[in-house]
Coordinates of C-alpha atoms in Angstrom, one line a residue:
X1 CA -24.1 51.7 3.2
X2 CA -27.6 52.6 2.0
X3 CA -29.5 55.2 4.1
X4 CA -32.4 54.6 6.7
X5 CA -35.2 53.8 4.3
X6 CA -33.1 50.8 2.7
X7 CA -34.4 48.7 5.8
X8 CA -38.2 49.0 5.0
X9 CA -37.3 48.3 1.0
X10 CA -35.2 45.2 1.8
X11 CA -37.6 43.8 4.1
X12 CA -40.5 44.6 1.5
X13 CA -38.5 42.9 -1.4
X14 CA -37.4 40.0 0.6
X15 CA -40.9 39.5 2.3
X16 CA -41.0 35.9 3.6
X17 CA -37.6 35.2 2.8
X18 CA -36.3 37.8 5.1
X19 CA -37.8 35.8 8.1
X20 CA -35.5 32.8 7.7
X21 CA -32.6 34.7 6.7
X22 CA -32.8 37.2 9.9
X23 CA -32.8 34.3 12.2
X24 CA -29.4 33.1 10.7
X25 CA -27.3 35.8 12.2
X26 CA -26.5 33.3 14.9
X27 CA -26.4 30.4 12.4
X28 CA -23.3 30.2 10.7
X29 CA -23.7 29.4 7.1
X30 CA -26.6 31.6 5.9
X31 CA -25.3 35.0 4.4
X32 CA -27.0 38.5 3.4
X33 CA -26.5 37.2 -0.4
X34 CA -30.2 36.4 -0.7
X35 CA -31.6 39.3 1.0
X36 CA -29.4 41.6 -1.5
X37 CA -30.2 39.6 -4.5
X38 CA -33.9 39.7 -3.6
X39 CA -33.7 43.6 -2.8
X40 CA -32.0 44.1 -6.3
X41 CA -34.9 42.6 -8.1
X42 CA -37.5 44.9 -6.4
X43 CA -39.4 47.2 -8.1
X44 CA -39.0 51.0 -8.0
X45 CA -42.8 51.2 -7.1
X46 CA -42.1 48.9 -4.0
X47 CA -39.3 51.1 -3.1
X48 CA -41.4 54.2 -3.5
X49 CA -43.7 52.4 -0.9
X50 CA -41.2 51.8 1.7
X51 CA -41.8 54.4 4.1
X52 CA -45.3 52.9 4.8
X53 CA -44.2 49.2 4.6
X54 CA -42.2 49.3 8.0
X55 CA -45.4 50.2 9.9
X56 CA -47.3 47.5 8.1
X57 CA -44.8 45.0 9.3
X58 CA -45.1 45.7 12.7
X59 CA -41.5 45.7 13.6
X60 CA -41.1 47.4 17.3
X61 CA -38.5 50.2 17.8
X62 CA -35.6 50.2 20.4
X63 CA -34.6 53.5 21.7
X64 CA -30.9 53.9 22.6
X65 CA -30.2 54.4 26.4
X66 CA -33.8 52.4 27.1
X67 CA -34.2 49.0 28.4
X68 CA -36.9 47.0 26.4
X69 CA -38.7 43.9 27.7
X70 CA -39.9 41.1 25.8
X71 CA -40.2 37.3 25.8
X72 CA -39.6 34.5 23.2
X73 CA -42.4 32.1 22.8
X74 CA -43.4 29.2 20.4
X75 CA -45.5 32.0 18.8
X76 CA -42.4 33.8 17.9
X77 CA -40.7 33.7 14.3
X78 CA -39.0 30.7 13.2
X79 CA -35.5 30.1 12.3
X80 CA -36.0 27.1 9.8
X81 CA -32.1 26.0 10.4
X82 CA -32.2 25.2 14.1
X83 CA -36.0 25.5 15.3
X84 CA -35.0 28.4 17.4
X85 CA -37.4 31.6 17.8
X86 CA -36.7 35.2 17.4
X87 CA -37.7 38.8 17.5
X88 CA -36.7 41.8 15.2
X89 CA -36.3 45.3 16.3
X90 CA -35.4 48.5 14.5
X91 CA -33.2 51.0 16.3
X92 CA -31.5 54.4 15.1
X93 CA -28.0 54.9 15.7
X94 CA -26.0 58.0 14.8
X95 CA -22.6 57.8 13.1
X96 CA -19.6 57.7 15.4
X97 CA -21.1 56.6 18.2
X98 CA -19.6 53.6 20.0
X99 CA -22.9 51.7 21.2
X100 CA -23.6 48.9 23.3
X101 CA -26.7 46.4 22.9
X102 CA -26.8 43.4 25.7
X103 CA -29.4 40.8 26.4
X104 CA -30.6 40.0 29.7
X105 CA -32.9 38.0 31.6
X106 CA -33.5 34.3 31.9
X107 CA -33.3 33.7 28.1
X108 CA -30.8 31.6 27.0
X109 CA -29.8 33.3 24.0
X110 CA -28.1 35.9 21.6
X111 CA -28.5 39.3 20.4
X112 CA -27.4 40.6 16.6
X113 CA -26.7 43.6 15.2
X114 CA -27.1 44.2 11.2
X115 CA -26.8 47.4 9.3
X116 CA -29.6 48.8 7.1
X117 CA -28.5 46.7 4.2
X118 CA -28.8 43.7 6.5
X119 CA -25.1 43.2 6.5
X120 CA -24.2 40.9 9.5
X121 CA -22.0 43.0 12.1
X122 CA -21.8 40.8 15.4
X123 CA -24.0 38.5 17.8
X124 CA -23.2 37.8 21.2
X125 CA -24.6 38.2 24.6
X126 CA -23.3 41.6 24.5
X127 CA -22.4 43.5 21.3
X128 CA -20.4 46.6 20.8
X129 CA -20.0 48.7 17.5
X130 CA -18.8 52.0 16.3
X131 CA -21.4 53.3 13.9
X132 CA -19.7 54.0 10.9
X133 CA -23.1 55.8 9.0
X134 CA -26.1 57.3 10.6
X135 CA -29.2 55.5 10.0
X136 CA -31.6 52.2 11.1
X137 CA -30.3 49.0 12.0
X138 CA -31.5 45.9 12.6
X139 CA -31.7 44.2 16.3
X140 CA -32.7 40.3 16.5
X141 CA -33.1 38.7 19.6
X142 CA -32.9 34.7 19.5
X143 CA -33.1 31.9 21.4
X144 CA -29.7 29.5 21.9
X145 CA -31.6 26.7 20.2
X146 CA -35.0 25.2 20.0
X147 CA -35.9 24.6 23.7
X148 CA -34.8 28.3 24.3
X149 CA -37.4 30.2 25.6
X150 CA -38.4 32.8 28.1
X151 CA -38.4 36.5 29.0
X152 CA -35.4 38.8 28.3
X153 CA -34.7 42.6 28.2
X154 CA -32.6 44.6 25.5
X155 CA -30.4 47.0 27.1
X156 CA -28.9 49.6 24.4
X157 CA -26.5 52.8 25.4
X158 CA -24.1 54.8 24.0
X159 CA -20.3 54.1 25.7
X160 CA -18.7 57.6 26.5
X161 CA -15.1 57.1 25.5
X162 CA -12.0 59.2 26.4
X163 CA -9.3 60.1 23.9
X164 CA -7.1 61.6 27.3
X165 CA -3.4 61.0 26.9
X166 CA -3.5 61.0 31.1
X167 CA -4.4 58.1 33.6
X168 CA -5.2 59.4 36.8
X169 CA -5.0 57.1 40.0
X170 CA -8.5 55.9 41.1
X171 CA -9.9 57.4 37.8
X172 CA -11.0 54.5 35.2
X173 CA -11.3 55.4 31.5
X174 CA -13.2 53.6 28.9
X175 CA -11.6 53.9 25.5
X176 CA -11.3 52.6 22.1
X177 CA -7.9 50.7 20.6
X178 CA -7.7 50.9 16.8
X179 CA -4.9 49.8 14.9
X180 CA -2.3 51.6 17.0
X181 CA -1.2 51.3 20.6
X182 CA -2.5 54.2 23.2
X183 CA 0.0 55.8 25.2
X184 CA -0.9 57.5 28.3
X185 CA 1.1 59.4 31.2
X186 CA 0.6 58.1 34.7
X187 CA 1.8 60.2 37.6
X188 CA 2.6 58.7 40.8
X189 CA 3.0 61.6 43.6
X190 CA 3.8 59.1 46.2
X191 CA 5.9 55.9 46.7
X192 CA 3.9 52.8 47.3
X193 CA 2.3 49.9 45.5
X194 CA 0.2 50.5 42.6
X195 CA -1.6 48.1 40.5
X196 CA -2.8 49.1 36.6
X197 CA -5.2 46.9 34.9
X198 CA -6.6 46.7 31.5
X199 CA -9.7 44.5 30.6
X200 CA -11.3 44.1 27.3
X201 CA -14.1 41.5 26.2
X202 CA -12.9 42.3 22.5
X203 CA -9.4 41.4 22.2
X204 CA -6.4 40.2 24.1
X205 CA -5.3 43.2 26.4
X206 CA -1.4 43.8 26.6
X207 CA 0.2 46.4 29.4
X208 CA 3.6 48.2 29.4
X209 CA 5.0 50.4 32.0
X210 CA 8.2 52.6 31.6
X211 CA 9.5 55.2 33.9
X212 CA 12.9 56.9 34.6
X213 CA 15.9 54.8 35.2
X214 CA 15.2 52.4 32.7
X215 CA 12.2 50.8 34.8
X216 CA 10.3 48.6 32.8
X217 CA 7.4 46.1 33.1
X218 CA 5.1 44.4 30.9
X219 CA 2.2 42.0 31.1
X220 CA -0.4 39.7 29.0
X221 CA -2.8 37.8 30.9
X222 CA -2.3 38.4 34.8
X223 CA -5.8 39.6 35.3
X224 CA -7.3 36.7 34.1
X225 CA -9.6 36.1 30.7
X226 CA -7.0 37.9 28.6
X227 CA -7.1 40.7 30.7
X228 CA -3.5 42.5 31.7
X229 CA -2.3 43.4 35.2
X230 CA 0.8 45.3 36.3
X231 CA 1.6 45.4 40.2
X232 CA 4.5 47.0 41.6
X233 CA 5.9 49.4 44.0
X234 CA 6.5 52.4 42.3
X235 CA 8.6 55.6 43.1
X236 CA 7.4 59.1 42.4
X237 CA 7.5 60.3 38.8
X238 CA 6.1 60.2 35.7
X239 CA 5.6 56.8 34.0
X240 CA 4.3 55.9 30.3
X241 CA 1.5 53.4 30.1
X242 CA 1.1 51.6 26.8
X243 CA -2.2 50.0 26.1
X244 CA -2.1 47.4 23.2
X245 CA -3.0 44.1 21.9
X246 CA -1.2 40.9 22.7
X247 CA -1.3 40.1 18.9
X248 CA -1.1 43.8 17.2
X249 CA -4.3 43.3 15.4
X250 CA -7.0 43.2 17.9
X251 CA -9.4 46.3 18.4
X252 CA -12.2 47.4 20.5
X253 CA -13.5 48.8 23.6
X254 CA -11.2 48.5 26.6
X255 CA -11.3 49.8 30.1
X256 CA -7.9 50.9 32.0
X257 CA -7.4 52.0 35.7
X258 CA -4.7 52.3 37.9
X259 CA -5.4 52.3 41.9
X260 CA -3.2 52.0 45.2
X261 CA -3.0 49.0 46.9
X262 CA -2.5 48.6 50.9
X263 CA 0.9 47.6 52.3
X264 CA 1.1 45.0 54.8
X265 CA -0.4 45.5 58.2
X266 CA 2.9 46.7 59.8
X267 CA 3.9 48.9 56.6
X268 CA 6.9 47.0 55.7
X269 CA 8.3 45.1 52.8
X270 CA 11.6 43.2 53.1
X271 CA 13.2 42.2 49.9
X272 CA 16.5 40.8 51.6
X273 CA 18.1 40.3 54.8
X274 CA 18.5 37.7 57.2
X275 CA 15.3 35.4 58.4
X276 CA 15.2 33.2 61.4
X277 CA 12.9 30.4 62.4
X278 CA 9.7 31.5 63.8
X279 CA 9.4 34.5 61.8
X280 CA 7.2 36.0 58.9
X281 CA 7.8 38.7 56.5
X282 CA 6.1 40.2 53.6
X283 CA 7.9 41.2 50.4
X284 CA 7.4 42.4 46.9
X285 CA 8.2 40.4 43.8
X286 CA 8.8 42.6 40.7
X287 CA 10.6 40.4 38.3
X288 CA 14.0 39.9 40.1
X289 CA 14.9 37.0 42.3
X290 CA 14.9 37.9 45.9
X291 CA 17.4 36.4 48.0
X292 CA 17.4 35.8 52.0
X293 CA 19.8 34.5 54.6
X294 CA 18.4 31.9 56.6
X295 CA 20.2 31.0 59.8
X296 CA 19.4 27.8 61.7
X297 CA 21.1 27.4 65.1
X298 CA 19.5 23.8 66.0
X299 CA 19.0 20.9 63.8
X300 CA 15.5 19.8 63.6
X301 CA 12.5 19.9 60.7
X302 CA 11.9 23.1 59.5
X303 CA 8.8 24.3 57.2
X304 CA 9.4 27.2 54.8
X305 CA 6.4 29.0 53.2
X306 CA 6.0 31.3 50.4
X307 CA 2.3 32.5 49.8
X308 CA 0.8 35.0 47.3
X309 CA -2.4 36.1 45.7
X310 CA -0.5 37.8 42.7
X311 CA 2.1 35.3 41.3
X312 CA 2.9 31.7 41.0
X313 CA 5.3 31.2 44.2
X314 CA 8.7 29.5 44.0
X315 CA 11.3 28.7 46.6
X316 CA 15.1 27.6 46.4
X317 CA 17.0 26.6 49.7
X318 CA 20.7 26.0 49.2
X319 CA 23.2 25.3 51.6
X320 CA 26.8 23.8 52.3
X321 CA 28.2 20.9 51.0
X322 CA 25.8 21.0 48.0
X323 CA 22.7 20.9 49.7
X324 CA 19.7 22.1 47.7
X325 CA 16.0 21.9 47.4
X326 CA 13.4 23.5 45.4
X327 CA 9.5 23.8 45.4
X328 CA 6.7 25.2 43.0
X329 CA 2.8 24.4 44.4
X330 CA 3.4 22.1 47.7
X331 CA 2.0 24.9 50.0
X332 CA -1.5 24.5 47.9
X333 CA -2.6 26.3 44.9
X334 CA 0.2 28.4 43.6
X335 CA 2.0 28.6 47.0
X336 CA 5.4 27.3 47.8
X337 CA 6.6 25.0 50.6
X338 CA 9.7 23.5 51.7
X339 CA 9.5 20.9 54.6
X340 CA 12.9 19.1 55.5
X341 CA 15.3 18.4 58.4
X342 CA 18.2 20.8 58.4
X343 CA 21.2 20.8 60.0
X344 CA 22.8 24.1 61.8
X345 CA 24.0 26.4 59.6
X346 CA 23.7 29.2 57.0
X347 CA 21.5 28.8 54.1
X348 CA 20.5 31.1 51.0
X349 CA 16.7 31.1 50.6
X350 CA 15.7 32.2 47.2
X351 CA 12.1 33.7 46.8
X352 CA 10.9 33.9 43.1
X353 CA 7.9 33.2 40.7
X354 CA 7.6 29.9 39.0
X355 CA 7.7 31.5 35.5
X356 CA 6.8 34.6 33.6
X357 CA 7.3 38.4 34.9
X358 CA 4.3 38.4 37.1
X359 CA 4.9 40.7 40.3
X360 CA 3.1 41.0 43.3
X361 CA 2.9 40.8 47.4
X362 CA 4.0 37.8 49.0
X363 CA 4.6 36.3 52.8
X364 CA 7.6 34.3 53.7
X365 CA 7.7 32.3 56.9
X366 CA 9.9 29.9 58.4
X367 CA 9.0 27.7 61.5
X368 CA 10.1 24.5 63.4
X369 CA 7.9 21.6 62.6
X370 CA 7.5 19.2 65.5
X371 CA 8.3 15.5 65.0
X372 CA 5.6 12.9 65.8
X373 CA 5.5 11.5 69.4
X374 CA 8.4 9.7 70.3
X375 CA 10.4 10.0 67.0
X376 CA 14.1 11.1 67.0
X377 CA 15.9 11.8 63.9
X378 CA 19.0 9.9 63.0
X379 CA 20.8 10.7 60.0
X380 CA 24.4 9.0 60.7
X381 CA 26.0 6.8 62.9
X382 CA 26.3 3.0 64.1
X383 CA 23.7 0.5 63.0
X384 CA 23.0 -2.3 65.4
X385 CA 21.2 -5.5 64.3
X386 CA 18.0 -5.6 65.6
X387 CA 17.5 -1.5 65.6
X388 CA 15.1 0.2 63.8
X389 CA 15.6 4.2 63.3
X390 CA 14.4 7.1 61.9
X391 CA 16.0 9.3 59.5
X392 CA 15.0 12.4 57.1
X393 CA 16.3 12.5 53.6
X394 CA 16.8 16.0 52.0
X395 CA 18.5 15.3 48.6
X396 CA 22.0 13.9 49.7
X397 CA 22.8 10.2 50.7
X398 CA 23.0 9.5 54.5
X399 CA 25.4 7.1 55.7
X400 CA 25.4 4.7 58.6
X401 CA 28.2 2.3 59.5
X402 CA 27.5 -1.3 60.2
X403 CA 30.2 -3.6 62.2
X404 CA 29.6 -7.3 62.2
X405 CA 31.5 -9.6 64.6
X406 CA 30.6 -12.7 63.2
X407 CA 29.1 -14.0 59.7
X408 CA 25.7 -13.2 59.5
X409 CA 22.5 -13.1 56.7
X410 CA 21.8 -9.5 57.2
X411 CA 18.2 -7.9 56.0
X412 CA 18.0 -4.4 55.6
X413 CA 14.8 -2.5 55.1
X414 CA 13.9 1.2 54.0
X415 CA 10.5 2.2 54.3
X416 CA 9.0 5.7 53.5
X417 CA 5.5 7.2 52.6
X418 CA 7.3 10.5 51.2
X419 CA 9.7 9.3 48.8
X420 CA 11.0 6.4 46.7
X421 CA 13.3 4.6 48.9
X422 CA 16.7 3.7 47.5
X423 CA 19.7 1.7 49.7
X424 CA 23.1 0.8 48.8
X425 CA 25.5 -1.4 50.8
X426 CA 29.3 -1.6 50.3
X427 CA 32.5 -2.8 52.1
X428 CA 34.6 -6.0 52.6
X429 CA 34.9 -6.5 48.8
X430 CA 31.2 -6.1 48.2
X431 CA 28.8 -3.9 46.5
X432 CA 25.1 -4.2 46.3
X433 CA 22.1 -1.9 46.0
X434 CA 18.2 -2.0 45.9
X435 CA 15.4 0.2 44.5
X436 CA 12.1 -1.3 45.0
X437 CA 12.6 -5.1 46.7
X438 CA 10.3 -4.1 49.5
X439 CA 6.5 -3.2 49.5
X440 CA 5.8 -0.7 47.0
X441 CA 8.6 2.1 46.5
X442 CA 10.5 0.5 49.5
X443 CA 13.8 -0.6 49.3
X444 CA 15.2 -4.0 50.8
X445 CA 18.5 -5.8 50.8
X446 CA 19.2 -9.5 52.2
X447 CA 22.8 -10.5 52.2
X448 CA 25.3 -12.9 53.6
X449 CA 28.2 -10.9 55.1
X450 CA 31.6 -12.0 56.6
X451 CA 32.5 -10.1 59.8
X452 CA 34.1 -6.6 58.9
X453 CA 32.7 -3.3 58.6
X454 CA 30.0 -1.9 56.2
X455 CA 28.5 1.3 55.0
X456 CA 25.1 1.5 54.4
X457 CA 23.8 4.6 52.2
X458 CA 20.2 5.5 52.6
X459 CA 18.7 8.1 50.1
X460 CA 15.8 8.3 47.3
X461 CA 16.0 7.4 44.0
X462 CA 15.7 10.8 42.9
X463 CA 17.7 13.7 44.7
X464 CA 14.6 15.7 44.4
X465 CA 12.5 13.7 46.7
X466 CA 12.5 14.6 50.6
X467 CA 10.9 13.1 53.8
X468 CA 11.0 10.8 56.6
X469 CA 12.1 7.1 56.6
X470 CA 12.4 3.9 58.5
X471 CA 15.7 2.0 58.7
X472 CA 15.4 -1.5 60.1
X473 CA 18.2 -3.9 60.4
X474 CA 17.9 -7.6 61.4
X475 CA 20.6 -10.7 61.3
X476 CA 20.7 -14.2 62.0
X477 CA 24.6 -15.8 62.4
X478 CA 25.5 -18.4 59.5
X479 CA 28.4 -20.3 58.4
X480 CA 29.7 -18.3 55.6
X481 CA 33.0 -19.3 53.6
X482 CA 35.0 -16.5 52.3
X483 CA 35.1 -16.4 48.6
X484 CA 38.6 -17.6 47.5

């Protein structure tokens, strides 16, 4: 790179061409080639006049660490490519410094940085750059398009970087990630919940945390916007925090911070044990499925909720005789909820995340759920012509017995607003079924039946469905001849 006087030399050499060229830092397609060619053709006499020419051009200077106010108006220099207007500034930078130049105010636009040979460095609302050589640099403020006008502020500062290999609880550090990962030691004095975050606007942040006894956690994007976060319950001891790019080739400024997190109000975390209806507990998920024993003493409807601001909650409920239910997001947002009619007995309740290795705090609650007024659930027993009953499907077929004393044309309707109803009828040498013979996804069977005993199976088209249904049986006596 040329020394600082080259900026003036290039401006003089390029003359009016430089105006259109310098606006191109926000418009892909124009490069520094034209400016360099013009500079090469300048005379030695023009180069000797460079120190006085800078003042003649009337370019304002920016001072690092200070705020400068300006305004883009229709009188500004014109970018011939898109019609936007721009202003140019000169700023002096020292080798090795990490500088940040940002655009504020009401103007919709960008700030761009060029080196002293008009080589494009970067453009954005905020530009960060590690200075490779001391000298004068060009800062250009441009509207986003031909309709972008208004006041703005240009803020510049030197970012103080830390090269410490120690991360202290509660003390954030700004650092620079180069071609290799950064390793820091984190000492935990007291057991508890902690959160470590790595944030960067310049690359996809990735965190690893390793400790004694084989402890290991890693994370990519849990903090959002390509930022990394590890939240976990940590025992006292020394941990190694590795900060790197997710794809191995990213570099730039990043911020790293470790902070304690508050425990639940009762100060207790339960990651196993027995949970009973009416109880709410707090747990901590850290990559391994957590198993609880749910004891149900009285048959009825129950609602199980797993809520978390840290992880995508997922619930699995298993019981005897093949009972199985699972849920991801029925509780809203990323919370899990299972609502079902449960028979008395013991169930295994598993709390986990839907995917990935996220970790964090969650609450788990089990509560009885009242049935609508006048509703009583019947999931088995005898069916009577003219009867309508309410049942609850939870993945396994429910069987009822229908006994006919005389030949009849029987109609069976199964209606539900919770799942896709399905009916099976068999006995006395017949077998029949229906999926959507009623309205919508309701099931309907109409069949002439001889006297005898029949089984009606009420279920969902899918075993994963669940919910309340109505089962209605009607019939009229009819003369029916048995098949020969």
